[in-house]
Coordinates of C-alpha atoms and ligand atoms in Angstrom, one line a residue:
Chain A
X1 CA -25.7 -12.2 2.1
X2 CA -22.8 -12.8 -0.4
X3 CA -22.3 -15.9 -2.8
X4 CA -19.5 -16.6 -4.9
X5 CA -20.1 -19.3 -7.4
X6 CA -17.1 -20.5 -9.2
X7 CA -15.3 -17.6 -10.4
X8 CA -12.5 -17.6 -13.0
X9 CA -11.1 -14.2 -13.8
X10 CA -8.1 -13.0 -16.1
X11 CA -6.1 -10.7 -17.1
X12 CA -5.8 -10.9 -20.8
X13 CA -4.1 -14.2 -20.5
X14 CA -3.3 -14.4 -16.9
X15 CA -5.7 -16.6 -14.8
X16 CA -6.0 -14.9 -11.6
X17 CA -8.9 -16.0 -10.5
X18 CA -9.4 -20.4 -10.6
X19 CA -12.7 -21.2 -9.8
X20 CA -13.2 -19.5 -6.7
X21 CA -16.2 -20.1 -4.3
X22 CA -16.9 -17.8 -1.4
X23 CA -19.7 -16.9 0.9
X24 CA -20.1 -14.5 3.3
X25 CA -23.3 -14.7 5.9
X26 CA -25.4 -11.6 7.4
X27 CA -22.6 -10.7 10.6
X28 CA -20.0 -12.0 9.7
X29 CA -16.2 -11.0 9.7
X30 CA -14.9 -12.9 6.9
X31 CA -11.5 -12.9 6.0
X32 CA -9.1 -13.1 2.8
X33 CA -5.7 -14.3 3.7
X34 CA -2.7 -15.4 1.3
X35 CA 0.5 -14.3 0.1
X36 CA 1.3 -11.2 -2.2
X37 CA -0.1 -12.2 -5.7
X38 CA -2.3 -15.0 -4.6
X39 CA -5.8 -12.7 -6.1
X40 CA -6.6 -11.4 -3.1
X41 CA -7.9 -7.9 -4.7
X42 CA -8.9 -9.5 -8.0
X43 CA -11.5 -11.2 -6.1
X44 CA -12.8 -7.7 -4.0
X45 CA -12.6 -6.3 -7.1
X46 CA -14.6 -8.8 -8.9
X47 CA -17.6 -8.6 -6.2
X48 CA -17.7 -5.3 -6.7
X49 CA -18.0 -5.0 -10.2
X50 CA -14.7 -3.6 -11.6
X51 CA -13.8 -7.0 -13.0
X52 CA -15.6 -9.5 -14.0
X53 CA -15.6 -13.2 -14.0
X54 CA -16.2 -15.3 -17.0
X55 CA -18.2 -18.0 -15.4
X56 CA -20.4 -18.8 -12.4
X57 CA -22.5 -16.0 -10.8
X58 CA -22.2 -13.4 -7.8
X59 CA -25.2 -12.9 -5.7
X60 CA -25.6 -10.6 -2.8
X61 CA -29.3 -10.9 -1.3
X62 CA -30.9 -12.9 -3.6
X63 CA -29.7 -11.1 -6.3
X64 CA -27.5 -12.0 -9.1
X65 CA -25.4 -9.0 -9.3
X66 CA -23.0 -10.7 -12.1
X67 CA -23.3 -8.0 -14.8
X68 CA -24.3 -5.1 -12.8
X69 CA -22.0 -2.2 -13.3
X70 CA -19.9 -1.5 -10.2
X71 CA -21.7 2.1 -9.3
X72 CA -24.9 0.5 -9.5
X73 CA -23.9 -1.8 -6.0
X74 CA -23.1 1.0 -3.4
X75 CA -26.8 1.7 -3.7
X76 CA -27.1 -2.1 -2.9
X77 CA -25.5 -1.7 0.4
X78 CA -21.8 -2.8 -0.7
X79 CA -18.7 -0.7 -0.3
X80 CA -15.5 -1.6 -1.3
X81 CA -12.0 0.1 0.2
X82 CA -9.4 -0.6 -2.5
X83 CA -6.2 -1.4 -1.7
X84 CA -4.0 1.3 -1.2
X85 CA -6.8 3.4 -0.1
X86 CA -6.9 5.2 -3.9
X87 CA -8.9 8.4 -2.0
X88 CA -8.6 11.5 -4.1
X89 CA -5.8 13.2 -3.4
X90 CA -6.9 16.7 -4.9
X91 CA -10.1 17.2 -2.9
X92 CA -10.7 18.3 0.8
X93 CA -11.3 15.8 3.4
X94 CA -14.9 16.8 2.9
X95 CA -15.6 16.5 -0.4
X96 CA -14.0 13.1 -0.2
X97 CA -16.5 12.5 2.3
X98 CA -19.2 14.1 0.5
X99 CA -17.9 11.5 -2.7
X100 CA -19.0 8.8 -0.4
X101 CA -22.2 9.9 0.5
X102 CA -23.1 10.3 -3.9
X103 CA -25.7 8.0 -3.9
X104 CA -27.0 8.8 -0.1
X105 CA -30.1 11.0 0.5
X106 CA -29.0 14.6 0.7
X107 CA -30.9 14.7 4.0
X108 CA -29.2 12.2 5.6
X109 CA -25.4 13.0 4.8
X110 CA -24.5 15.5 7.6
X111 CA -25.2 13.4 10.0
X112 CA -23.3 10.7 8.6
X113 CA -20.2 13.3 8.1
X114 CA -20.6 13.8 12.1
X115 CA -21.0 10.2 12.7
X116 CA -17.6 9.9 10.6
X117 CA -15.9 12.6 12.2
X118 CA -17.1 11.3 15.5
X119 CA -15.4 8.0 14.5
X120 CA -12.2 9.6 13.5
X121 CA -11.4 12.4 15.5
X122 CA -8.2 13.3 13.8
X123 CA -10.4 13.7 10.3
X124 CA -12.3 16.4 11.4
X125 CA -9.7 18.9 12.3
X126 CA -8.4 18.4 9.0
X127 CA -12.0 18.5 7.1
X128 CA -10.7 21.1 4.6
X129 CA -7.4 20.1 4.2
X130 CA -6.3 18.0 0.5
X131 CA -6.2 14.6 1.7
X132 CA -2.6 14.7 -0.6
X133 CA -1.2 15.9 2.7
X134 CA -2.9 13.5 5.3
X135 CA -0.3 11.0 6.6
X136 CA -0.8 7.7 5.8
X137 CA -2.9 7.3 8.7
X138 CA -5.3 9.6 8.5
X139 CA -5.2 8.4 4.6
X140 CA -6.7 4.8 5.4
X141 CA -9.0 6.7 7.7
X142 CA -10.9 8.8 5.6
X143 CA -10.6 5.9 3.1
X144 CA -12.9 3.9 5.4
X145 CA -14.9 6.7 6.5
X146 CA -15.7 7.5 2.9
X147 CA -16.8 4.2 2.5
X148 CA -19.2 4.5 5.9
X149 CA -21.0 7.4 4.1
X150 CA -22.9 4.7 2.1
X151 CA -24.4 3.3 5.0
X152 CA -23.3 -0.2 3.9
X153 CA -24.1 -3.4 5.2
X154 CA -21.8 -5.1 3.5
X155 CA -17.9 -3.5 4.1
X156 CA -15.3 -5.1 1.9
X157 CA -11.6 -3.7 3.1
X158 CA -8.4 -4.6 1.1
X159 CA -5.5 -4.5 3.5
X160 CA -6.6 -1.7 6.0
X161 CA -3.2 -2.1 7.9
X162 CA -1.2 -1.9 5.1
X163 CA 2.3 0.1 5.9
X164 CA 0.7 1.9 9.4
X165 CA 2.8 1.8 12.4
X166 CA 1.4 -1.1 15.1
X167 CA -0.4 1.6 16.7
X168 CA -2.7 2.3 14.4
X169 CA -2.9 -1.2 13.1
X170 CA -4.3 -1.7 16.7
X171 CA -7.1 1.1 16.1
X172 CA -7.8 0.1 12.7
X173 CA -8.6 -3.7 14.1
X174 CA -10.4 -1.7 17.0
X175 CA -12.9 0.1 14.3
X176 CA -13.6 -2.9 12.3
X177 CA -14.7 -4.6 15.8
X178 CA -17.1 -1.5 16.4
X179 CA -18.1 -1.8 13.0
X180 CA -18.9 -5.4 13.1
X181 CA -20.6 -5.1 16.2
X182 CA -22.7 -1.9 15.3
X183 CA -24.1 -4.8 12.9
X184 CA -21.9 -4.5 9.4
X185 CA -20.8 -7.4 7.4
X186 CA -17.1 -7.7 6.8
X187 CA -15.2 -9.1 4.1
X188 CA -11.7 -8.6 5.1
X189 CA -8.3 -8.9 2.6
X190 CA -5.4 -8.7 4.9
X191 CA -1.3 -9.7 4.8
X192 CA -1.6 -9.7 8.4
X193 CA -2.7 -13.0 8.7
X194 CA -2.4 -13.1 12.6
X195 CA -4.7 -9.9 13.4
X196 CA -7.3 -10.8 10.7
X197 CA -8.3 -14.6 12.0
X198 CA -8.2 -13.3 15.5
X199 CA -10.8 -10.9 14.5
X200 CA -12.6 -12.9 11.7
X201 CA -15.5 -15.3 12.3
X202 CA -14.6 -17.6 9.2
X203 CA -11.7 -16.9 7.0
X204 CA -10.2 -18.2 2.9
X205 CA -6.8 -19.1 1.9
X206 CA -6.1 -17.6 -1.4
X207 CA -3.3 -19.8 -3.1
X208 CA -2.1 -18.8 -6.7
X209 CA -6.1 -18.0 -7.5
X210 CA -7.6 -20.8 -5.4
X211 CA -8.9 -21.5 -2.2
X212 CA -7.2 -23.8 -0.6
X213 CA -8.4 -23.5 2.8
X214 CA -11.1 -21.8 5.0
X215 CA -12.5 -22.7 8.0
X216 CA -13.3 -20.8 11.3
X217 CA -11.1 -17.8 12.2
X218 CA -9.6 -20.1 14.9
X219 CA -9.5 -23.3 13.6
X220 CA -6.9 -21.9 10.6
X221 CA -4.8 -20.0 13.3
X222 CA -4.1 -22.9 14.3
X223 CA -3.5 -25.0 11.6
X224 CA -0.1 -26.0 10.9
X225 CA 0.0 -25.5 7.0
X226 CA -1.2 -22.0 8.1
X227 CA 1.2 -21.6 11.0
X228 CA 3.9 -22.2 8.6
X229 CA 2.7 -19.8 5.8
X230 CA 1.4 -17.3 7.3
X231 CA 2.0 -16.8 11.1
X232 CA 5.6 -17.0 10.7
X233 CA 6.1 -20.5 12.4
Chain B
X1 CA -4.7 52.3 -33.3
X2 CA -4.0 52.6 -29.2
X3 CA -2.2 49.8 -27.4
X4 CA -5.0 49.8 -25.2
X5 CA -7.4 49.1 -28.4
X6 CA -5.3 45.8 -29.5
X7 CA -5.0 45.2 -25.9
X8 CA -8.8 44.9 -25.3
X9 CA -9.0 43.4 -29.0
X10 CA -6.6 40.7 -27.5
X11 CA -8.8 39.7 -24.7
X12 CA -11.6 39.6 -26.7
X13 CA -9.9 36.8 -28.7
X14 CA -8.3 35.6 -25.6
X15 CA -11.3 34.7 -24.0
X16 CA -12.9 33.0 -26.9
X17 CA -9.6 31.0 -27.1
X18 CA -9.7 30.2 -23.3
X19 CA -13.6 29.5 -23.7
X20 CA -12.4 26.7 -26.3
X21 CA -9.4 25.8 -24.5
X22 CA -12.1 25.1 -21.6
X23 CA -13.6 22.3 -23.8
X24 CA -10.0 20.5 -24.5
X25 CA -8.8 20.5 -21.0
X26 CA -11.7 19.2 -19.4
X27 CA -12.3 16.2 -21.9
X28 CA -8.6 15.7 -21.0
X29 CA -8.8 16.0 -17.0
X30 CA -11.4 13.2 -17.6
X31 CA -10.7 11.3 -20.4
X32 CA -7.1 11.8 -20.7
X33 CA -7.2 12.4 -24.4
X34 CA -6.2 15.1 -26.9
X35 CA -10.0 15.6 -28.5
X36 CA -9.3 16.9 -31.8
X37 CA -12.3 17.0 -33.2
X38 CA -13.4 19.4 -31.0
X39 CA -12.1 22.8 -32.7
X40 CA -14.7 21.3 -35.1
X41 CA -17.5 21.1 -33.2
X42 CA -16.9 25.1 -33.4
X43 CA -17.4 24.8 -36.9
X44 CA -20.4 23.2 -36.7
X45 CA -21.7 25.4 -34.0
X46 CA -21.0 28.4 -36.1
X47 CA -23.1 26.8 -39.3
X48 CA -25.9 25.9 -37.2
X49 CA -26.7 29.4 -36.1
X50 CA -26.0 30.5 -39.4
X51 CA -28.6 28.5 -41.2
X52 CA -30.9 29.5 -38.1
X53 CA -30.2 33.2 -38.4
X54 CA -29.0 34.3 -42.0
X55 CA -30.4 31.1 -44.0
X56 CA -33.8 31.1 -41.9
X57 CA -33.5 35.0 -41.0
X58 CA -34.9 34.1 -37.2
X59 CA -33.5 36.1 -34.4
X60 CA -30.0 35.5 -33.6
X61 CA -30.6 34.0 -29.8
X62 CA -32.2 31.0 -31.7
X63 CA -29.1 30.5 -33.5
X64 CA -26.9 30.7 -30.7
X65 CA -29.5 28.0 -28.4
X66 CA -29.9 25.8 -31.6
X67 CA -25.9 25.8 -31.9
X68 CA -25.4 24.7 -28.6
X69 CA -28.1 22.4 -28.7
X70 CA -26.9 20.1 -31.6
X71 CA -23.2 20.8 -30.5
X72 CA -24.3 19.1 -27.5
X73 CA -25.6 15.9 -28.7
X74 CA -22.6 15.9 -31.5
X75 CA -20.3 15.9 -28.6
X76 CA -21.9 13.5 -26.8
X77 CA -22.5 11.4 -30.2
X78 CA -18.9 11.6 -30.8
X79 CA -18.1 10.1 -27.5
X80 CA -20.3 7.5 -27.3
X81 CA -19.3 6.3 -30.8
X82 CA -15.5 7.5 -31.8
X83 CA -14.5 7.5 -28.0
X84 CA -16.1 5.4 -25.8
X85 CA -15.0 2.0 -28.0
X86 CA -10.9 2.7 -27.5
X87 CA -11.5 3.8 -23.5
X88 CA -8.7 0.9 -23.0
X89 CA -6.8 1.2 -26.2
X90 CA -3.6 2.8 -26.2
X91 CA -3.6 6.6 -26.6
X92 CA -2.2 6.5 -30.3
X93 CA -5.2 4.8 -31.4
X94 CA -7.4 7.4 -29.7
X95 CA -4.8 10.1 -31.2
X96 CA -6.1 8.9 -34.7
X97 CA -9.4 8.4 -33.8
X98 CA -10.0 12.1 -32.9
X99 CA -8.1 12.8 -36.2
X100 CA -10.4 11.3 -38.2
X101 CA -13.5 12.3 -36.3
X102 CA -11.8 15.7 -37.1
X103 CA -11.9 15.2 -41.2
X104 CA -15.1 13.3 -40.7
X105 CA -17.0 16.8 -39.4
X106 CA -14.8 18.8 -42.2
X107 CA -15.7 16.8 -44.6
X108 CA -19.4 16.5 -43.6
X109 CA -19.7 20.0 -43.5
X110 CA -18.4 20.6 -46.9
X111 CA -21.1 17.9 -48.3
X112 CA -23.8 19.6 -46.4
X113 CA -22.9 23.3 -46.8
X114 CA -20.4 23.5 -49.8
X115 CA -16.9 24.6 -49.3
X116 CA -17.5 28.1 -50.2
X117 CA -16.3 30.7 -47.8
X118 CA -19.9 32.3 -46.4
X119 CA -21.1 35.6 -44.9
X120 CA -21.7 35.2 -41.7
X121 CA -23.5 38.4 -40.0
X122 CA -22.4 39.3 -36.3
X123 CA -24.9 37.8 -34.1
X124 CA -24.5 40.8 -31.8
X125 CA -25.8 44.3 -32.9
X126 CA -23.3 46.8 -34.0
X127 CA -22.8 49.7 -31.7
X128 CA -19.8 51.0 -29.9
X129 CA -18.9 51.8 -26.3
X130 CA -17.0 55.4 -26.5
X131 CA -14.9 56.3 -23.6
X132 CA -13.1 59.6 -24.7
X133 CA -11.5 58.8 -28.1
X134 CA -11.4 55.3 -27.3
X135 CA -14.1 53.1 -28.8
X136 CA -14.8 49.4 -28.5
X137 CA -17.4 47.2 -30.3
X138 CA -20.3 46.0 -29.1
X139 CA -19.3 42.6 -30.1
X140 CA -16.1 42.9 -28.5
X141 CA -17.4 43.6 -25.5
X142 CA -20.1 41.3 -25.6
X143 CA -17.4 38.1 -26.3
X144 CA -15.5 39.4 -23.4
X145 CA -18.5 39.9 -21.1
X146 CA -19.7 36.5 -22.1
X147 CA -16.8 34.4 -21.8
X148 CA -16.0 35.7 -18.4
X149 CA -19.5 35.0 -17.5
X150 CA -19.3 31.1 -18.4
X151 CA -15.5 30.9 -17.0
X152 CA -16.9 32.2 -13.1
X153 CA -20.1 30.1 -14.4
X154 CA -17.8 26.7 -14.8
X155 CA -15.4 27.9 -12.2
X156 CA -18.1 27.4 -9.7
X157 CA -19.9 24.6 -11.3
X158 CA -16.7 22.3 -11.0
X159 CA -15.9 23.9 -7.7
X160 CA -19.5 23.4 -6.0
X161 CA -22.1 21.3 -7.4
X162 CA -22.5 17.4 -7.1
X163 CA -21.6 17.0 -10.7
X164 CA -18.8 19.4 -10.3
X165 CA -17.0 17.1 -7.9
X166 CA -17.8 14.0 -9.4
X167 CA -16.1 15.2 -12.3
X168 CA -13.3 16.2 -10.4
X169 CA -13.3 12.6 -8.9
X170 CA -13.5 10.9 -12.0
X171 CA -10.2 12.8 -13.1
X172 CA -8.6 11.7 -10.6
X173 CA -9.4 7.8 -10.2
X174 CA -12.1 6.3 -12.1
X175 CA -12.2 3.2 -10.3
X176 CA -12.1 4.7 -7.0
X177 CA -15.5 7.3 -8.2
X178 CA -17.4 4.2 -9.9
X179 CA -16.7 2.7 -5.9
X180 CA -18.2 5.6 -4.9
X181 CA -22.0 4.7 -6.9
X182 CA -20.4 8.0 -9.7
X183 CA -21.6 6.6 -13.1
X184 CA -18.5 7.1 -14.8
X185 CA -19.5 7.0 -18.0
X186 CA -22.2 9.5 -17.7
X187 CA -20.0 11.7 -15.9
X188 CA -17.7 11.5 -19.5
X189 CA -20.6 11.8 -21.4
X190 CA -21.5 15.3 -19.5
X191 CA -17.9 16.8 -20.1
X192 CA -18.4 16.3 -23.3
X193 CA -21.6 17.7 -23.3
X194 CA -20.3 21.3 -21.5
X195 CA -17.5 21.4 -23.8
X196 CA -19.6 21.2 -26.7
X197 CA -21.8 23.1 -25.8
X198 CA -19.0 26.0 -25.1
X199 CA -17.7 25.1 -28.6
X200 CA -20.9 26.5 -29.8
X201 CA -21.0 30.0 -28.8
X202 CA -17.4 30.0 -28.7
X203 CA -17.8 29.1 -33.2
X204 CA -20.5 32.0 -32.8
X205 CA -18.3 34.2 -31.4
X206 CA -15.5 33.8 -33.8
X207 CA -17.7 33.9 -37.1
X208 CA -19.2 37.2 -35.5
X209 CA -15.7 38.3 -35.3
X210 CA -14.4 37.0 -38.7
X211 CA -17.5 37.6 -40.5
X212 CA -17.5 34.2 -42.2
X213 CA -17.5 30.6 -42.1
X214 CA -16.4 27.3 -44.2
X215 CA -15.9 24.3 -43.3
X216 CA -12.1 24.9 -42.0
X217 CA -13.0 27.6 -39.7
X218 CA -12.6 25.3 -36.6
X219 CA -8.7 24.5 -37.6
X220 CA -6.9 27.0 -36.8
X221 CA -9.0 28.1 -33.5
X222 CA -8.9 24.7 -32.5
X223 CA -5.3 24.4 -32.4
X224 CA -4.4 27.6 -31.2
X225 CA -6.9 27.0 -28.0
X226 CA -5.2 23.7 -27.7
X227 CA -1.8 25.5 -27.6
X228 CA -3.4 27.9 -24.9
X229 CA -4.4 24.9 -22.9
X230 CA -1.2 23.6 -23.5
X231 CA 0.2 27.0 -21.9
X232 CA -1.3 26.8 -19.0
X233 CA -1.5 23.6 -18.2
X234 CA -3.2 20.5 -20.0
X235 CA -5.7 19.6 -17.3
X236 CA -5.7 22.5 -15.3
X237 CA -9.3 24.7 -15.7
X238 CA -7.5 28.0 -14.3
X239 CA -4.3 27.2 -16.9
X240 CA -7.0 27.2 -19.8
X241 CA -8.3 30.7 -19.1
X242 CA -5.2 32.3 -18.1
X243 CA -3.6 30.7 -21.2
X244 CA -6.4 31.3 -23.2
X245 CA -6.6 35.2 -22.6
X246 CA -2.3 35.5 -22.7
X247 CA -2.1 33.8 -26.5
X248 CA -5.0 36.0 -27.2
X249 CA -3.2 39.6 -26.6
X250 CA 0.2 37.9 -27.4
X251 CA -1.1 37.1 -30.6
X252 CA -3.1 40.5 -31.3
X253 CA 0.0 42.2 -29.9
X254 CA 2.4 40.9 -32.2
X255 CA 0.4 41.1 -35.4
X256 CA 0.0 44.8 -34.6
X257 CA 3.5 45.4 -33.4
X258 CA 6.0 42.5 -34.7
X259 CA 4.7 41.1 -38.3
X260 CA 0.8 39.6 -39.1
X261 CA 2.9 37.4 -41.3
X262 CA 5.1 35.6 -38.4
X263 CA 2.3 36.4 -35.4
X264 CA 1.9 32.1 -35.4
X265 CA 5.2 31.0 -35.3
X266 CA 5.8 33.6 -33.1
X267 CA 2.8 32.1 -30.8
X268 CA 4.3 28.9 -31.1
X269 CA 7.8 29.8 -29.9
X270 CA 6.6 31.2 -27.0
X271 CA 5.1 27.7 -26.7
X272 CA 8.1 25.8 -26.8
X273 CA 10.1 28.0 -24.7
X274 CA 7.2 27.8 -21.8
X275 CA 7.8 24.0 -22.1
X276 CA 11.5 24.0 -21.8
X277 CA 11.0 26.1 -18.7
X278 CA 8.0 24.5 -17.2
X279 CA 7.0 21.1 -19.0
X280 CA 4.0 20.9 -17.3
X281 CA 3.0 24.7 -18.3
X282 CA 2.2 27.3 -16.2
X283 CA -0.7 25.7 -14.3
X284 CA 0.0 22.5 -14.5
X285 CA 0.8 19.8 -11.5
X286 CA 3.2 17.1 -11.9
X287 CA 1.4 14.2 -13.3
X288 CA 1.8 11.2 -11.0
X289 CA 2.5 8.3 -13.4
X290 CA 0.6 5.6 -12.4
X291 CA 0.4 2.1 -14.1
Ligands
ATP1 N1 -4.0 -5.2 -13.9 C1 -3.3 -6.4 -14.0 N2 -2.8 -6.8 -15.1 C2 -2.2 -8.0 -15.2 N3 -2.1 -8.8 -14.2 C3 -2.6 -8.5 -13.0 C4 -3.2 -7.2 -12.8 N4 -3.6 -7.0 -11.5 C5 -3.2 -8.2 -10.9 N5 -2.6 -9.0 -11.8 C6 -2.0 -10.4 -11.4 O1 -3.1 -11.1 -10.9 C7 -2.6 -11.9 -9.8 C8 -3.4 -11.5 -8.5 O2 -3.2 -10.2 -8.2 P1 -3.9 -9.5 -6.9 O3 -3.6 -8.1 -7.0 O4 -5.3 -10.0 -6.8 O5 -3.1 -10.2 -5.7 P2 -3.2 -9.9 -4.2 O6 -3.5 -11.2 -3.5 O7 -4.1 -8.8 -3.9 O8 -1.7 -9.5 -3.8 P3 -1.1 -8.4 -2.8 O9 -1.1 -9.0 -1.5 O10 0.3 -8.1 -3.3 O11 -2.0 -7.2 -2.9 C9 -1.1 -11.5 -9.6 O12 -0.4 -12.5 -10.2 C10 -1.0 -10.2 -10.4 O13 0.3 -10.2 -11.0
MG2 MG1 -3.9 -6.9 -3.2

């Protein structure tokens, strides 16, 4: 569904990105682990368009999507949930939503605002508040129900859990399962290294800009190096 | 005359001011820059419909179309070229830029259409409203109707539509909109394109009321609109009218009442001590640094 072929990215003269080579099949959970600054978001941000790499290719179905401008993917079926959730701040709940659903048929975006709401109860009580005042929470929920109003079949999340309480890291984990299962493809960036290879089919180890490991979800949770590095022992 | 006469004479110019100030706090909202060319784009609104209508002699609704036609394109020409380019430079160099796309239309102008002061006729009819012994023009009434009309107009467009809020999205985060399939650049290109185009019959407006144009008839317009925008809040659609229409009648007000010679420094003071009070003027929210 989703090829990386040697990426090198930079910022001005910071290499961020050292040939990096990443592939994500139809179904998958795939996720993005490694410490802060390793390029985990350099490299969401390069599939989806906002930065691009000066060598190799990106291709998602067959197409080489390398040089397309980022706006022009969401039609593609990609969505990408920056990190830090970067939702708009001055508009309602809805017309965040509605911000989601820009390139969607007209006809089909009601529905998909039910499905959303149906998803995340606590978002629809609050449909015509500012998300500004949304806790944190409710923040990295509408984030990802934005994102769902694309219909995409490929769902790229940077650090969903980031700064929830455990609680609603749990239901976070929950809705990517639901989502996977309902048949999305999941690139996953995540500091919680545990929760993400416990969910993720195959996962990447982001080191300074390279990958230095990946394997199965299971097979790194219970590698040592990883142990070590990530797992906290 | 009445304090109600320079009153209403005040929000006549008030709301050609706010319709200007419209233009500079939208480009800003969006592209977070000071467009200073655009109190030019007034200028060459108002020479467009006078070649149309005194130079041509064809009815003054073609002028006025014509004018916001070409102001249009010029604003979105300006972009795409001056603009567009420095989107990453630092705002100095986008500062400059907009200065010297500023001299560039003066200057073009005064090739084009000399740098003689020329007669502009009102591009409304003359009549007069009477209400007892108080009287008011046709064209001030007309200015006031019609700026009112495109401040609900834009008020709702911004508010409601599809553009509207992709606008509003792209003035918030323009990486988080292009995430969203918003073509950010287009989305620019159309702010420029309504501000223009509001220049225009906002230039019409004023050479109606001053009775003639040259090539520096944007100036002082330009900046005084800015100033309103300023007033009320750089960014804030609400700030630009309400600043618009108070520098109007402050300004009418104190050349009728205080001294026509000091009326702008006069305006300006009021500017400065609004900032010392409120910084981010009377409208306007904090402003979130981010880097
Ligand atoms: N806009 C930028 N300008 C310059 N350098 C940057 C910029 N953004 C990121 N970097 C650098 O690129 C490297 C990778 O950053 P990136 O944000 O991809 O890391 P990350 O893995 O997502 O980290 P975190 O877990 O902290 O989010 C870092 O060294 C960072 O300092
Ligand atoms: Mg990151």
């Amino acid at each position: 569904m989703l090829k990386v072929e040697n990426a090198n990215v930079y910022y001005g003269k910071i290499h961020a990105l050292k040939d990096i080579s990443l592939e994500v099949n139809e179904g998958e959970i795939v996720a993005l682990i490694g410490a802060n600054g390793a390029g985990k978001s350099t490299t969401l941000k390069t599939i989806s368009g906002l930065l691009r790499s000066k060598t190799g290719s990106i291709v998602l179905f067959d197409e080489n999507i390398s040089h397309t401008e980022a706006h022009k993917l969401v039609s593609k079926g990609m969505a990408h949930v920056p990190e830090g959730r970067r939702i708009f701040l001055q508009m309602t709940v809805l017309e965040n939503l509605q911000m989601g659903a820009y390139t969607t048929k007209a006809s089909e975006v009601d529905a998909l605002i039910e499905d959303v709401f149906e998803r995340f109860p606590r978002l629809k009580h609050r449909k015509n508040q500012i998300a500004g005042t949304l806790s944190g929470g409710e923040q990295q929920m509408l984030a990802m129900g934005r994102a769902l109003m694309s219909k995409p079949k490929l769902l790229m999340l940077d650090e969903p859990s980031m700064g929830l309480a455990p609680i609603l890291v749990k239901q976070i984990f929950d809705i990517i399962k639901e989502l996977h299962a309902a048949g999305t493809t999941i690139l996953l960036v995540e500091q919680n290294a545990e929760m993400a290879l416990k969910v993720a089919d195959r996962a990447y180890v982001l080191e300074s800009g390279r990958i230095v490991l990946s394997g199965t979800g299971k097979e790194l949770a219970q590698s040592d190096a990883i142990k070590k590095a990530y797992l906290g022992g | 005359m009445s304090l109600i006469t320079q009153l209403i004479d005040g929000l006549s110019l008030g709301s050609v001011y706010a319709v200007i100030a419209l233009g500079y706090t939208m480009v800003y909202g969006i592209a977070k820059m000071l467009n200073f060319a655009h109190g030019d784009v007034i200028m060459v609104g108002g020479y467009i419909c006078y070649e149309i209508m005194v130079s041509a002699g064809m009815p003054s609704i073609l002028g006025i179309l014509a004018a916001m036609v070409v102001c249009t394109v010029l604003g979105i020409t300006i972009e795409r070229f001056a603009y567009k380019p420095l989107r990453k430079a630092g705002s100095l160099a986008v500062l400059i830029t907009a200065i010297g796309v500023s001299y560039f239309l003066q200057n073009a102008a005064m090739l084009i259409f000399g740098s003689e002061t020329k007669t502009f006729t009102s591009v409304v009819p003359s009549f007069a409203l009477a209400i007892k012994d108080l009287s008011i023009s046709g064209l001030t009434l007309v200015t006031i109707v019609v700026s009112v009309v495109i401040m609900i107009a834009l008020t709702l467009f911004i508010k409601k539509s599809k553009i509207g809020k992709a606008m509003r999205a792209v003035s918030e985060d323009k990486d988080a909109a292009e995430l969203m399939g918003i073509n950010v650049n287009s989305t620019i290109s159309v702010t420029f394109a309504i501000g223009s185009a509001l220049a225009a019959i906002a230039g019409v407006l004023l050479c109606s009321t001053s009775k003639g144009i040259m090539p520096t008839t944007g100036s002082m317009p330009g900046i005084k609109a800015f100033t309103a925008a300023v007033f009320g809040g750089i960014g804030s659609i609400p700030g630009a009218m309400v600043g618009g229409l108070l520098l109007g009648v402050i300004e009418t007000l104190s050349k009728a009442y205080i001294s026509y010679e000091l009326t702008d420094a006069i305006v300006f003071a009021i500017l400065i001590v609004v900032l010392l009070v409120r910084p981010t003027g009377l409208f306007g929210k904090k402003i979130n640094e981010k880097v």
